[in-house]
């Protein structure tokens, strides 16, 4: 399996988990996805966050809660002003 396919697989798993649980901490997500390495999950969450697909909120100290960004927010972010 090439790196791109592996990352696509991790991304699909992350999206599925966040759809099912609505939100969770990063640690909870890595526990749910224990067949992927911490680094694989972090890399994809970082990319999805930068793309505006996943929202990260600091809840306490260094604990972050992740959730999928609503589709309306993503569309608005990608719209070009007229």
Coordinates of N, CA and C in Angstrom, one line a residue:
X1 N 0.9 -1.2 0.0 CA 0.0 0.0 0.0 C 0.9 1.2 0.0
X2 N 0.6 2.2 -0.9 CA 1.4 3.4 -0.9 C 1.0 4.4 0.2
X3 N 1.9 5.3 0.4 CA 1.6 6.3 1.5 C 0.3 7.0 1.3
X4 N 0.0 7.4 0.1 CA -1.2 8.2 -0.2 C -2.4 7.3 0.2
X5 N -2.4 6.1 -0.2 CA -3.6 5.2 0.1 C -3.7 5.0 1.6
X6 N -2.6 4.9 2.3 CA -2.6 4.7 3.8 C -3.2 5.9 4.4
X7 N -2.8 7.1 4.0 CA -3.4 8.4 4.6 C -4.9 8.5 4.2
X8 N -5.3 8.1 3.0 CA -6.7 8.1 2.7 C -7.5 7.2 3.6
X9 N -6.9 6.1 3.9 CA -7.6 5.1 4.8 C -7.7 5.7 6.2
X10 N -6.7 6.4 6.7 CA -6.7 7.0 8.0 C -7.8 8.1 8.0
X11 N -7.8 8.9 6.9 CA -8.8 10.0 6.8 C -10.2 9.4 6.9
X12 N -10.4 8.4 6.1 CA -11.8 7.8 6.1 C -12.2 7.3 7.5
X13 N -11.2 6.7 8.2 CA -11.5 6.2 9.5 C -11.8 7.3 10.5
X14 N -11.0 8.4 10.4 CA -11.2 9.6 11.3 C -12.6 10.2 11.0
X15 N -13.0 10.4 9.7 CA -14.3 11.0 9.4 C -15.4 10.1 9.9
X16 N -15.3 8.8 9.8 CA -16.3 7.8 10.2 C -16.5 7.9 11.7
X17 N -15.3 7.9 12.5 CA -15.4 8.0 13.9 C -16.0 9.3 14.4
X18 N -15.6 10.4 13.8 CA -16.2 11.7 14.2 C -17.6 11.8 13.8
X19 N -18.1 11.2 12.8 CA -19.5 11.2 12.4 C -20.3 10.4 13.4
X20 N -19.7 9.3 13.9 CA -20.4 8.4 14.9 C -20.5 9.0 16.3
X21 N -19.4 9.7 16.7 CA -19.4 10.2 18.1 C -19.6 11.7 18.2
X22 N -19.7 12.4 17.1 CA -19.9 13.8 17.1 C -18.6 14.6 17.5
X23 N -18.1 14.3 18.7 CA -16.8 14.9 19.1 C -16.1 14.0 20.1
X24 N -14.8 14.2 20.2 CA -14.0 13.4 21.1 C -12.7 14.1 21.3
X25 N -11.9 13.7 22.3 CA -10.6 14.2 22.4 C -9.7 13.5 21.5
X26 N -8.5 14.1 21.2 CA -7.5 13.4 20.4 C -7.1 12.1 20.9
X27 N -6.9 12.0 22.2 CA -6.6 10.7 22.8 C -7.6 9.7 22.6
X28 N -8.9 10.0 22.8 CA -10.0 9.1 22.6 C -10.0 8.6 21.1
X29 N -9.7 9.5 20.2 CA -9.7 9.2 18.8 C -8.6 8.2 18.5
X30 N -7.4 8.4 19.1 CA -6.3 7.5 18.8 C -6.6 6.1 19.4
X31 N -7.3 6.1 20.6 CA -7.7 4.8 21.2 C -8.7 4.1 20.3
X32 N -9.6 4.8 19.7 CA -10.6 4.2 18.8 C -9.9 3.7 17.5
X33 N -8.9 4.3 17.1 CA -8.2 4.0 15.8 C -6.8 3.3 16.2
X34 N -6.8 2.4 17.1 CA -5.5 1.9 17.6 C -4.8 1.1 16.5
X35 N -5.4 0.7 15.4 CA -4.7 0.0 14.3 C -3.9 1.0 13.5
X36 N -4.0 2.3 13.7 CA -3.2 3.3 13.1 C -2.2 3.9 14.2
X37 N -1.1 4.3 13.7 CA -0.1 4.9 14.7 C -0.6 6.3 15.1
X38 N -0.1 6.7 16.3 CA -0.4 8.1 16.8 C 0.0 9.1 15.7
X39 N 1.2 8.9 15.1 CA 1.7 9.8 14.1 C 0.8 9.9 12.9
X40 N 0.3 8.7 12.4 CA -0.6 8.7 11.2 C -1.9 9.5 11.5
X41 N -2.5 9.3 12.7 CA -3.7 10.0 13.1 C -3.4 11.5 13.2
X42 N -2.3 11.9 13.9 CA -2.0 13.3 14.1 C -1.8 14.0 12.7
X43 N -1.0 13.3 11.8 CA -0.8 13.9 10.5 C -2.0 14.2 9.7
X44 N -3.0 13.3 9.7 CA -4.2 13.5 9.0 C -5.1 14.5 9.7
X45 N -5.2 14.5 11.0 CA -6.0 15.5 11.8 C -5.4 16.9 11.5
X46 N -4.1 17.0 11.5 CA -3.5 18.3 11.3 C -3.9 18.8 9.9
X47 N -3.8 17.9 8.9 CA -4.2 18.4 7.5 C -5.7 18.7 7.4
X48 N -6.5 17.9 8.0 CA -8.0 18.1 8.0 C -8.3 19.4 8.7
X49 N -7.6 19.7 9.8 CA -7.8 20.9 10.5 C -7.4 22.2 9.7
X50 N -6.3 22.1 9.0 CA -5.8 23.2 8.2 C -6.8 23.4 7.0
X51 N -7.5 22.3 6.5 CA -8.4 22.4 5.4 C -9.8 22.9 5.9
X52 N -10.0 23.0 7.2 CA -11.2 23.4 7.8 C -12.3 22.3 7.9
X53 N -11.9 21.0 7.7 CA -12.8 19.9 7.7 C -13.0 19.4 9.2
X54 N -12.0 19.5 10.0 CA -12.0 19.2 11.4 C -11.8 20.4 12.2
X55 N -12.6 20.6 13.3 CA -12.4 21.7 14.2 C -11.7 21.1 15.5
X56 N -10.7 21.8 15.9 CA -10.0 21.5 17.2 C -10.4 22.6 18.2
X57 N -10.8 22.2 19.4 CA -11.0 23.2 20.4 C -10.3 22.7 21.7
X58 N -9.5 23.6 22.2 CA -8.8 23.3 23.5 C -9.8 23.3 24.6
X59 N -9.9 22.2 25.3 CA -10.9 22.1 26.4 C -10.3 22.3 27.8
X60 N -9.1 21.7 28.1 CA -8.5 21.9 29.3 C -7.0 21.6 29.2
X61 N -6.1 22.5 29.6 CA -4.7 22.3 29.4 C -4.3 22.0 28.0
X62 N -3.8 20.8 27.8 CA -3.3 20.4 26.5 C -4.3 19.4 25.9
X63 N -5.5 19.3 26.4 CA -6.5 18.4 25.8 C -7.3 19.1 24.8
X64 N -7.4 18.5 23.6 CA -8.1 19.1 22.5 C -9.3 18.2 22.1
X65 N -10.5 18.8 21.8 CA -11.6 18.1 21.4 C -11.8 18.3 19.9
X66 N -12.0 17.2 19.2 CA -12.1 17.3 17.7 C -13.6 17.0 17.3
X67 N -14.0 17.7 16.3 CA -15.3 17.4 15.7 C -15.2 17.8 14.2
X68 N -16.1 17.3 13.4 CA -16.2 17.6 12.0 C -16.8 19.0 11.9
X69 N -16.3 19.8 11.0 CA -16.9 21.1 10.8 C -18.2 20.9 10.0
X70 N -19.2 21.8 10.3 CA -20.4 21.6 9.5 C -20.2 21.9 8.0
X71 N -20.9 21.2 7.2 CA -20.7 21.4 5.7 C -21.0 22.8 5.3
X72 N -21.9 23.5 5.9 CA -22.1 24.9 5.6 C -20.9 25.8 5.8
X73 N -20.2 25.5 6.9 CA -19.0 26.3 7.2 C -17.9 26.1 6.2
X74 N -17.8 24.8 5.8 CA -16.8 24.5 4.8 C -17.1 25.2 3.5
X75 N -18.3 25.1 3.0 CA -18.7 25.7 1.8 C -18.5 27.2 1.8
X76 N -18.9 27.9 2.9 CA -18.7 29.3 3.0 C -17.2 29.7 3.0
X77 N -16.3 28.9 3.5 CA -14.9 29.1 3.5 C -14.3 29.1 2.1
X78 N -14.9 28.2 1.3 CA -14.4 28.0 -0.1 C -15.0 28.9 -1.1
X79 N -16.0 29.7 -0.7 CA -16.7 30.5 -1.7 C -15.9 31.7 -2.0
X80 N -15.9 32.1 -3.3 CA -15.1 33.3 -3.7 C -16.0 34.5 -3.7
X81 N -15.5 35.6 -3.0 CA -16.4 36.8 -3.0 C -16.5 37.4 -4.4
X82 N -17.7 37.9 -4.7 CA -18.0 38.5 -6.0 C -17.7 39.9 -6.1

